[in-house]
Amino acid sequence: MWKLPKQLGYGRHFTSTRSGIIDDHTPFLKNGVAAADVIDFSCPYWHTRQDTLARCSPHSIAVVGHVFLETIKALDKKFSPHSER
């Protein structure tokens, strides 16, 4: 997940820094489901009543969406029973 953004030219938007943040991804991790938490720490509205879609950057949403779509394609290719591993 962390190599792909760099390959797509989005390396500055993603960091692989681990943190102890407990967020809405935590229950998935506790139940053995792989998860990635995407947070823009520079956004002062994170987890406030003002944390709405209107406050999101269209460019940031496009970047994250592109990376997620390419990640899904890569995972499908890697784990498809018909792929060459």
Tab-separated table of C-alpha atoms in Angstrom:
chain	number	residue	atom	x	y	z
A	1	MET	CA	0.000	0.000	0.000
A	2	TRP	CA	2.839	2.424	0.713
A	3	LYS	CA	4.927	1.730	-2.396
A	4	LEU	CA	2.095	2.315	-4.845
A	5	PRO	CA	1.487	6.008	-4.051
A	6	LYS	CA	5.164	6.693	-4.750
A	7	GLN	CA	4.963	4.803	-8.042
A	8	LEU	CA	1.910	6.866	-9.027
A	9	GLY	CA	3.631	10.136	-8.128
A	10	TYR	CA	1.724	10.731	-4.890
A	11	GLY	CA	4.487	9.925	-2.403
A	12	ARG	CA	4.257	13.286	-0.650
A	13	HIS	CA	0.579	12.654	0.145
A	14	PHE	CA	1.170	9.334	1.935
A	15	THR	CA	3.473	8.446	4.804
A	16	SER	CA	4.114	5.042	6.301
A	17	THR	CA	4.424	6.432	9.796
A	18	ARG	CA	2.778	4.194	12.343
A	19	SER	CA	0.825	5.782	15.127
A	20	GLY	CA	-1.228	4.663	18.066
A	21	ILE	CA	-4.383	6.343	16.823
A	22	ILE	CA	-7.573	4.584	17.801
A	23	ASP	CA	-10.091	5.354	15.089
A	24	ASP	CA	-12.862	3.704	13.110
A	25	HIS	CA	-10.382	1.232	11.563
A	26	THR	CA	-9.399	-0.213	14.951
A	27	PRO	CA	-12.259	-2.774	15.273
A	28	PHE	CA	-11.296	-4.206	11.892
A	29	LEU	CA	-7.677	-4.628	12.952
A	30	LYS	CA	-8.733	-6.226	16.235
A	31	ASN	CA	-10.764	-8.783	14.257
A	32	GLY	CA	-7.949	-9.674	11.877
A	33	VAL	CA	-9.110	-7.582	8.934
A	34	ALA	CA	-6.356	-5.600	7.253
A	35	ALA	CA	-7.082	-1.876	7.283
A	36	ALA	CA	-5.499	1.408	6.362
A	37	ASP	CA	-6.483	4.645	8.022
A	38	VAL	CA	-6.297	7.692	5.780
A	39	ILE	CA	-6.216	10.911	7.766
A	40	ASP	CA	-5.167	14.381	6.742
A	41	PHE	CA	-3.585	15.584	9.969
A	42	SER	CA	-3.300	19.103	8.594
A	43	CYS	CA	-7.105	19.400	8.506
A	44	PRO	CA	-8.295	21.230	11.638
A	45	TYR	CA	-11.819	19.806	11.219
A	46	TRP	CA	-10.886	16.127	11.686
A	47	HIS	CA	-13.427	14.489	14.030
A	48	THR	CA	-15.344	17.679	14.714
A	49	ARG	CA	-18.878	18.675	13.722
A	50	GLN	CA	-17.317	20.642	10.873
A	51	ASP	CA	-15.719	17.447	9.458
A	52	THR	CA	-17.976	17.281	6.396
A	53	LEU	CA	-17.536	16.430	2.742
A	54	ALA	CA	-17.684	20.134	1.927
A	55	ARG	CA	-14.390	20.577	3.813
A	56	CYS	CA	-12.610	17.888	1.782
A	57	SER	CA	-10.266	18.805	-1.019
A	58	PRO	CA	-11.482	17.414	-4.372
A	59	HIS	CA	-7.838	16.907	-5.344
A	60	SER	CA	-7.118	14.918	-2.167
A	61	ILE	CA	-10.190	12.743	-2.704
A	62	ALA	CA	-9.092	12.100	-6.299
A	63	VAL	CA	-5.570	11.147	-5.184
A	64	VAL	CA	-6.803	8.785	-2.455
A	65	GLY	CA	-9.409	7.278	-4.785
A	66	HIS	CA	-6.820	6.676	-7.499
A	67	VAL	CA	-4.436	5.010	-5.049
A	68	PHE	CA	-7.193	2.831	-3.602
A	69	LEU	CA	-8.394	1.724	-7.048
A	70	GLU	CA	-4.858	0.845	-8.104
A	71	THR	CA	-4.309	-0.973	-4.787
A	72	ILE	CA	-7.422	-3.076	-5.367
A	73	LYS	CA	-6.226	-3.920	-8.893
A	74	ALA	CA	-2.802	-4.919	-7.561
A	75	LEU	CA	-4.330	-7.074	-4.804
A	76	ASP	CA	-6.676	-8.725	-7.292
A	77	LYS	CA	-3.752	-9.491	-9.575
A	78	LYS	CA	-1.679	-10.822	-6.683
A	79	PHE	CA	-4.380	-13.044	-5.200
A	80	SER	CA	-6.347	-14.039	-8.279
A	81	PRO	CA	-6.248	-17.818	-8.788
A	82	HIS	CA	-5.344	-17.169	-12.427
A	83	SER	CA	-2.471	-14.760	-11.806
A	84	GLU	CA	1.163	-15.645	-12.267
A	85	ARG	CA	2.878	-15.214	-8.916
